[in-house]
Coordinates of C-alpha atoms in Angstrom, one line a residue:
X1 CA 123.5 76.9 123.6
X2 CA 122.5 77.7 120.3
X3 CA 119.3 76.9 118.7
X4 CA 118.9 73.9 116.7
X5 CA 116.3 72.7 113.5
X6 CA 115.6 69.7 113.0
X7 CA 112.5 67.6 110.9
X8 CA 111.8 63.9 111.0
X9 CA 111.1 64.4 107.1
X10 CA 114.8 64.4 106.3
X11 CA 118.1 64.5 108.6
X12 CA 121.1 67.6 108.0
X13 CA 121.9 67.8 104.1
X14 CA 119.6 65.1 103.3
X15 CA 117.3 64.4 100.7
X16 CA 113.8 66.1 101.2
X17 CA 111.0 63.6 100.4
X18 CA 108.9 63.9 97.3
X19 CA 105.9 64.7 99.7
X20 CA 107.6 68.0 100.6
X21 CA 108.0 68.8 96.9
X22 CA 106.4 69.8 93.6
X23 CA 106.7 66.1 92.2
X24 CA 104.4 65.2 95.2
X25 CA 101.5 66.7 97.2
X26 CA 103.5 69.7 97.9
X27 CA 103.0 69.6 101.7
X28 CA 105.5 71.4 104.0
X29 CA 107.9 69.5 105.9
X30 CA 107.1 68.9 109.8
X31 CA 109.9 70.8 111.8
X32 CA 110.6 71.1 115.3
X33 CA 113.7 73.3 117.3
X34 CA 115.2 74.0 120.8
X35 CA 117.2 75.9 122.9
X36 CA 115.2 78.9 121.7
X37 CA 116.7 82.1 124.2
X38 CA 115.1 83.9 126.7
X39 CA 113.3 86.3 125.4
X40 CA 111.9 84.9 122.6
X41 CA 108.7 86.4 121.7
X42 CA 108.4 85.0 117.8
X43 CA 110.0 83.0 115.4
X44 CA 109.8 83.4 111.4
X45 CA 110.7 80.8 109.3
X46 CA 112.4 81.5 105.6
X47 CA 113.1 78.6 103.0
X48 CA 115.2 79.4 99.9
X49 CA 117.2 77.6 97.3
X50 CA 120.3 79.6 96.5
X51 CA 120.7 77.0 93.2
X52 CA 118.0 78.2 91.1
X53 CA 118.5 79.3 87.6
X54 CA 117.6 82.6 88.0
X55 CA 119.2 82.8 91.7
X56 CA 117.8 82.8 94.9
X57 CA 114.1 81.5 94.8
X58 CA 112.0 81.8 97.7
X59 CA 109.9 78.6 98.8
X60 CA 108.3 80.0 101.9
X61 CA 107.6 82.7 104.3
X62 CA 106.2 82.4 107.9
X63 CA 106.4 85.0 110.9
X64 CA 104.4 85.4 113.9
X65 CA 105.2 82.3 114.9
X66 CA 104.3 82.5 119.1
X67 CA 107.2 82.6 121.5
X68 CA 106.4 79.1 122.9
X69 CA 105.6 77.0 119.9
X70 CA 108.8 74.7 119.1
X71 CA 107.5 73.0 115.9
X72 CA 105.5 73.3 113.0
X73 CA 103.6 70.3 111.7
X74 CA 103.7 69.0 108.1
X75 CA 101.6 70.0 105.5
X76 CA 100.6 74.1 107.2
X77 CA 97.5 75.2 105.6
X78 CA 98.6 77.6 102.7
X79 CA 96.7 80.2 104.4
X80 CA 97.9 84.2 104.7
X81 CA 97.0 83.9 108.7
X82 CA 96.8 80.9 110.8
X83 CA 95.1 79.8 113.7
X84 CA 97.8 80.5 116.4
X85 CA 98.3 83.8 114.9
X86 CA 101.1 83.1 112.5
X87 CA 101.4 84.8 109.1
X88 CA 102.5 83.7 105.8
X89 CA 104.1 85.2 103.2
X90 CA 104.3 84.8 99.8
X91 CA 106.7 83.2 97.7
X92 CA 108.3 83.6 94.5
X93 CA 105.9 81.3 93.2
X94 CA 103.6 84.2 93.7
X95 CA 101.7 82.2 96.5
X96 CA 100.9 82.3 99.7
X97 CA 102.5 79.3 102.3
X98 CA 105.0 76.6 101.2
X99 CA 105.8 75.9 97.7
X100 CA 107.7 73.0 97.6
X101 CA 111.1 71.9 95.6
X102 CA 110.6 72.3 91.7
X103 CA 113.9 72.2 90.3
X104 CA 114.5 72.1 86.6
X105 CA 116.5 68.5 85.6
X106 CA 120.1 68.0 86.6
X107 CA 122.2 68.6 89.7
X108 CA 120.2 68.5 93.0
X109 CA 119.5 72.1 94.8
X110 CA 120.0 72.8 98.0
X111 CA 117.0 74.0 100.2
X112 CA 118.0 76.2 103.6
X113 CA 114.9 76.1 106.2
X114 CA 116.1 79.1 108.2
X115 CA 114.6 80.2 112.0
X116 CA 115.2 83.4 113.4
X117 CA 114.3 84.0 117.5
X118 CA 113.1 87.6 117.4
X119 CA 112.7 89.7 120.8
X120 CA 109.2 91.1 119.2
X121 CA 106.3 90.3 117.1
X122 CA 106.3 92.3 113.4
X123 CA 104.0 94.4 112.0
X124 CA 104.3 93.0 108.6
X125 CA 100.8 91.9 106.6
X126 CA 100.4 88.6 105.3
X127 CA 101.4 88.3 102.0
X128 CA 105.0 89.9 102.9
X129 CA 108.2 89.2 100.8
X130 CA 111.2 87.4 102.1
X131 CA 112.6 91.2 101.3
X132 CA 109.9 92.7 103.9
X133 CA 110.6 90.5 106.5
X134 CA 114.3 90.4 106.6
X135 CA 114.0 94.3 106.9
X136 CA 111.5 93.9 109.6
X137 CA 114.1 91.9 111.4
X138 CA 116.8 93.6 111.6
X139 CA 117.6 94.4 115.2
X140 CA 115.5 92.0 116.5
X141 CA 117.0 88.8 115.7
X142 CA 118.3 86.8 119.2
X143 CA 119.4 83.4 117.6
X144 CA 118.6 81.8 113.9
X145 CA 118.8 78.1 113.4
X146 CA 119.5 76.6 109.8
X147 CA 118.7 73.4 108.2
X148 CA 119.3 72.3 104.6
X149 CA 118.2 69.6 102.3
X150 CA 118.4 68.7 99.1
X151 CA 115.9 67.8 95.9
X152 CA 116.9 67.0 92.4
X153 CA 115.3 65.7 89.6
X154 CA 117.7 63.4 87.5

């Protein structure tokens, strides 16, 4: 069974509350997933909007996650390592952690939370790119879980 993403915040292609976005406090949405595969001995976490002016823009980076965590809570600490050993990247905000939804006005964007089960934990630093970590990856990837929401600012 594949994994699945979910977050009480907002349901599939839903909109993301203004507490998850630039317009609010700016914390990160609270996210949980199952069926992670055997194996599993990390997770990382990418959020992206594909709709930005100047293409892809990158809200959030997080890897390390351990192999038996199976949620993240709102509002992580914007902090390059965290408590349980999880790392955070930075963003194209130039930032470490989440940067919420900032869209200019007009047509709502979409927002991808996207979780890859990797068979090992990365060498990357804090403070890696999206770029980095996608790299880093590569061959280790077991299952990757995807859920999108939208924001838009009339």
């Amino acid at each position: 069974m594949p994994m699945v993403l979910t977050s009480p915040a907002f349901a599939q292609g839903g909109t993301i509350p203004k507490e998850h976005t630039a317009d609010g406090p700016d914390h990160s949405p609270p996210l949980s997933w199952t069926d992670a595969p055997a194996g599993t001995q990390s997770f990382a976490l990418v959020c992206e909007d594909p709709d930005a002016p100047r293409g892809l823009w990158v809200h959030w980076v997080i890897f390390n996650i351990p192999g038996n965590v199976r949620s993240l809570p709102g509002g992580v600490p914007k902090y390059d390592h965290l408590p349980d050993g999880s790392r955070q990247g930075r963003n194209d905000f130039g930032r470490i952690g989440y940067g919420g939804p900032s869209p200019p006005r007009g047509k709502p964007h979409r927002y991808f939370f996207r979780l890859y089960a990797l068979d090992t934990l990365l060498g990357l630093p804090a403070g890696a790119t999206r770029d980095m970590l996608l790299k880093a990856m590569h061959g280790h990837i077991l299952d990757q879980a995807e859920l999108m929401g939208t924001y838009g600012r009339p």
